[in-house]
mmCIF file of C-alpha atoms and ligand atoms in Angstrom:
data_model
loop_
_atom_site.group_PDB
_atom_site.id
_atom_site.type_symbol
_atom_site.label_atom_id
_atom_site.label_comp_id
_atom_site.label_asym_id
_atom_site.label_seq_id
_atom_site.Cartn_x
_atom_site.Cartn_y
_atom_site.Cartn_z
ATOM 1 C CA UNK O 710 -4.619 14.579 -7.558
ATOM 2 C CA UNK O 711 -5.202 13.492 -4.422
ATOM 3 C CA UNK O 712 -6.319 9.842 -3.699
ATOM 4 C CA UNK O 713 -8.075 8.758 -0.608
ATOM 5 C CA UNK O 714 -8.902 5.782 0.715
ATOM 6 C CA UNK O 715 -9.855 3.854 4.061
ATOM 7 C CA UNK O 716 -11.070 0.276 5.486
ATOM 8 C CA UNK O 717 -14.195 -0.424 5.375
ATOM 9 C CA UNK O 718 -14.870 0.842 8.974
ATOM 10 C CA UNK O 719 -12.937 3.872 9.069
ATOM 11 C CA UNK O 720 -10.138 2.783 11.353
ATOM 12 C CA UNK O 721 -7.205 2.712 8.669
ATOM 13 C CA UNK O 722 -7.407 5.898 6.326
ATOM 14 C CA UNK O 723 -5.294 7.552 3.753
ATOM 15 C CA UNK O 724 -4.597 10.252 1.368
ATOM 16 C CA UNK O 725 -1.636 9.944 -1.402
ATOM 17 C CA UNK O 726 -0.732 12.883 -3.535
ATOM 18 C CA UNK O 727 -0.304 12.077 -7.224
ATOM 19 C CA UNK O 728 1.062 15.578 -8.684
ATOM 20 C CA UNK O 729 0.827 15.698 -11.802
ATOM 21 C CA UNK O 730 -2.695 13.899 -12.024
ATOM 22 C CA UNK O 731 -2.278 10.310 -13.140
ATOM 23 C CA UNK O 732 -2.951 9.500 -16.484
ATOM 24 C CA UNK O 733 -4.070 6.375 -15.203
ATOM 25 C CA UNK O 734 -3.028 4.401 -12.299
ATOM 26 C CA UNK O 735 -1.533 0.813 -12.194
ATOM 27 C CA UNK O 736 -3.509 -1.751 -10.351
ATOM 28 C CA UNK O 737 -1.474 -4.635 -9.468
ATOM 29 C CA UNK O 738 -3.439 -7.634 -8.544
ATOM 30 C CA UNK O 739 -0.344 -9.423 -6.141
ATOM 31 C CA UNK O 740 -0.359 -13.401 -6.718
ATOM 32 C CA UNK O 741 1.639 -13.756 -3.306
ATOM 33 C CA UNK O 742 0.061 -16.390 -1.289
ATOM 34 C CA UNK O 743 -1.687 -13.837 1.305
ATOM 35 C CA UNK O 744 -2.729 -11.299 -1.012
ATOM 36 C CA UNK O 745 -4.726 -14.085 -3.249
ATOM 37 C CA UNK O 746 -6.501 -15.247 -0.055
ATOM 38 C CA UNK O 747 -7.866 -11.566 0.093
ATOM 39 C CA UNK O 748 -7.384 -9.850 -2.985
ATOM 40 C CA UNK O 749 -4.775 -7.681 -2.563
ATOM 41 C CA UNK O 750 -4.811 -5.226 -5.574
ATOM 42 C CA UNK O 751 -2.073 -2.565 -5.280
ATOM 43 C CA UNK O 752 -0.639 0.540 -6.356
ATOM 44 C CA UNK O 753 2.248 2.943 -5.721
ATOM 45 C CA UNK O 754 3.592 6.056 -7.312
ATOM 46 C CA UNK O 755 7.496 6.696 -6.300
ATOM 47 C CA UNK O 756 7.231 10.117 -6.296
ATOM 48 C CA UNK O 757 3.650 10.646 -4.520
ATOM 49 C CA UNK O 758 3.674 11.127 -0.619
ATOM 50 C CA UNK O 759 1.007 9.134 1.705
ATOM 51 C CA UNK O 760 -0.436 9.787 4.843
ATOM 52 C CA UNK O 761 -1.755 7.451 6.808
ATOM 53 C CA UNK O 762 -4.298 8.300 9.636
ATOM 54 C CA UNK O 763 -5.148 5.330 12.109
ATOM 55 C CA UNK O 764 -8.007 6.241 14.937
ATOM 56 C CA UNK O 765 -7.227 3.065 16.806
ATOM 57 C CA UNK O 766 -3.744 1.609 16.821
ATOM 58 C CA UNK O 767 -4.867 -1.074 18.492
ATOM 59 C CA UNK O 768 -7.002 -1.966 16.102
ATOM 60 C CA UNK O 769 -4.117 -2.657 13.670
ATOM 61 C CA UNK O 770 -2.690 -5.989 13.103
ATOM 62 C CA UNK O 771 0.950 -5.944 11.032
ATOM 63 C CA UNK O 772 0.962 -9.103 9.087
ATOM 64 C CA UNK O 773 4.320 -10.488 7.951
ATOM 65 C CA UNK O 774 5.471 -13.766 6.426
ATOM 66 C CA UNK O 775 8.057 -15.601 4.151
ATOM 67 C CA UNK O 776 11.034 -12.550 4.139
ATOM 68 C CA UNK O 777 8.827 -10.626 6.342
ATOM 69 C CA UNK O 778 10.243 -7.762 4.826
ATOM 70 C CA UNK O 779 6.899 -6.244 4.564
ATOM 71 C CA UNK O 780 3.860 -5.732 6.633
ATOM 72 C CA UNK O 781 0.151 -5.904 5.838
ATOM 73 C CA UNK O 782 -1.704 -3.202 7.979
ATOM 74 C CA UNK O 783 -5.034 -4.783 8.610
ATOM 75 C CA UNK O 784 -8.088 -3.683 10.306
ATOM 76 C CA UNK O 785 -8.680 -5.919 12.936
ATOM 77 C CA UNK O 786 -12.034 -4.541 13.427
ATOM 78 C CA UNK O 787 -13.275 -4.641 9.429
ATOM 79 C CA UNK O 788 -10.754 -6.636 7.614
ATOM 80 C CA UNK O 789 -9.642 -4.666 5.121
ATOM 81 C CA UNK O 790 -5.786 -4.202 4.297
ATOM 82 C CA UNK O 791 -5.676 -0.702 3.061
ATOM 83 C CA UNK O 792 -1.634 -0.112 3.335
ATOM 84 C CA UNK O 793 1.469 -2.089 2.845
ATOM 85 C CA UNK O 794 4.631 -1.257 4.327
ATOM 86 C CA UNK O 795 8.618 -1.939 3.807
ATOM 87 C CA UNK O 796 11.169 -1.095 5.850
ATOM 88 C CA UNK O 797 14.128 -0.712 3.904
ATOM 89 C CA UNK O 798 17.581 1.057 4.560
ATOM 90 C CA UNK O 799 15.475 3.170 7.837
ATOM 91 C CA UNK O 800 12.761 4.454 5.236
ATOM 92 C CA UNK O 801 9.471 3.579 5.364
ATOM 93 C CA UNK O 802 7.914 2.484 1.923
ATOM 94 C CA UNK O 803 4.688 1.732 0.909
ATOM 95 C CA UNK O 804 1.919 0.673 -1.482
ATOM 96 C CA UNK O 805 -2.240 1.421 -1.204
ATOM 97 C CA UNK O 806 -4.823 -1.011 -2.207
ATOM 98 C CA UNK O 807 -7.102 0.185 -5.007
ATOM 99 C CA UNK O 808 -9.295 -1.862 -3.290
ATOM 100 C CA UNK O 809 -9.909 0.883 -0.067
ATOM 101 C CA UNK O 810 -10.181 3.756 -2.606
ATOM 102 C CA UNK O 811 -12.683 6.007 -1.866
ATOM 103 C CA UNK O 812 -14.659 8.319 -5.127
ATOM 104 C CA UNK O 813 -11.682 7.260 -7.270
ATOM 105 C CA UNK O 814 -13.067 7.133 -11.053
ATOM 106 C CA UNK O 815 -12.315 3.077 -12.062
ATOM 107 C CA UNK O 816 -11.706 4.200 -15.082
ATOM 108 C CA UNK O 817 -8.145 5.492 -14.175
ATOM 109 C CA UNK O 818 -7.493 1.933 -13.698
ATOM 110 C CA UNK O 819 -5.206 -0.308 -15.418
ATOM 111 C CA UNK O 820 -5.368 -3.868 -13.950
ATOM 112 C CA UNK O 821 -2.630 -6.254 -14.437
ATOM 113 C CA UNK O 822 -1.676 -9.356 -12.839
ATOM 114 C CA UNK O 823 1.825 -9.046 -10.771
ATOM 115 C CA UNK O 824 3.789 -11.850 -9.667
ATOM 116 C CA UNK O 825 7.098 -11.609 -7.556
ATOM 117 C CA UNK O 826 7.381 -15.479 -7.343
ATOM 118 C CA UNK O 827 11.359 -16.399 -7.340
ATOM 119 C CA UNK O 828 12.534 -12.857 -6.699
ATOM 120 C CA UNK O 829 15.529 -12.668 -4.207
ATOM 121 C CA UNK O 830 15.067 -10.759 -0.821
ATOM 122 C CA UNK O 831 17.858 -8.054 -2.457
ATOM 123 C CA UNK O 832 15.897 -7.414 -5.756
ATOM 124 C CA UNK O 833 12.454 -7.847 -3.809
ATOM 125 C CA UNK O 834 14.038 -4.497 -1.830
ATOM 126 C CA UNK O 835 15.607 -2.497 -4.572
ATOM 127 C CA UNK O 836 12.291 -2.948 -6.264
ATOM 128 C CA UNK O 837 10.099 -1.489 -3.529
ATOM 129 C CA UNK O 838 12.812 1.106 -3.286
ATOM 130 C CA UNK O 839 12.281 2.092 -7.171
ATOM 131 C CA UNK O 840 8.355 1.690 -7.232
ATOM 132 C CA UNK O 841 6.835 2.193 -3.542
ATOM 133 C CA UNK O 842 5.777 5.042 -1.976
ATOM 134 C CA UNK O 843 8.783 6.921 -0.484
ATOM 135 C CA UNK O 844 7.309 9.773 1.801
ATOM 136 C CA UNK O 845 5.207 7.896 3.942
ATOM 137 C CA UNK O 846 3.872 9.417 7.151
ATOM 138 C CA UNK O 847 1.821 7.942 9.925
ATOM 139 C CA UNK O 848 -0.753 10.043 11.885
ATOM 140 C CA UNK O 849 -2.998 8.872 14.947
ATOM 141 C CA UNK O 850 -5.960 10.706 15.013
ATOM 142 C CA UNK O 851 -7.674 9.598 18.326
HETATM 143 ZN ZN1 ZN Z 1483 -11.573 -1.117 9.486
#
């Protein structure tokens, strides 16, 4: 299967392979202080590969806070957050928001809440490292 999504403007865009086609797709809503604020729902599939395509890099703001071992892509233009990244051991990881999805059938959906409150920085990263996204690419299209 292959998922796409994008901000609401265009700017941030993406399309993760999901081979073989998800039975259904976890959809984590994060309870980490930023992701409350603006509803950060997220999934990942280890063994999928994303692309991301950005039109206007300067258009992208990383957010980072606490560890700032991650960063929130966000559309300075639109808002939206569509991608999370982690740098971790010089590979790029990363989780989509179900949120930017674009024709995906809700259906496939399972929500559930997700809370990382009182995880260590080292178990916060060989977490990400387990469940994130590990072939992540970047593309500029303009
Ligand atoms: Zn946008």
């Amino acid at each position: 299967m292959l998922i796409r999504g994008r901000c609401h403007c265009g700017n941030i865009g993406f399309s993760l392979t999901w081979e073989p086609d998800p039975a259904e797709i976890a959809a984590r809503a994060c309870s980490c202080s930023f992701c409350v604020k603006h509803g950060g729902v997220w999934t990942s599939y280890p063994k999928g590969s994303l692309e991301v395509s950005v039109e206007d890099p300067a258009l992208v703001s990383r957010y980072g806070f606490g560890t700032r071992t991650a960063e929130f892509h966000v559309c300075t233009r639109c808002g939206v957050v569509p991608v999370v990244t982690s740098s971790i051991d010089e590979r790029l990881y990363a989780v989509v928001s179900v949120n930017a999805f674009e024709g995906v059938n809700p259906a496939l959906l399972r929500h559930a809440p997700a809370s990382f409150d009182g995880e260590g920085t080292d178990d916060r990263l060989a977490r990400r490292k387990r469940n994130w996204i590990a072939d992540v690419r970047f593309s500029e299209a303009g």
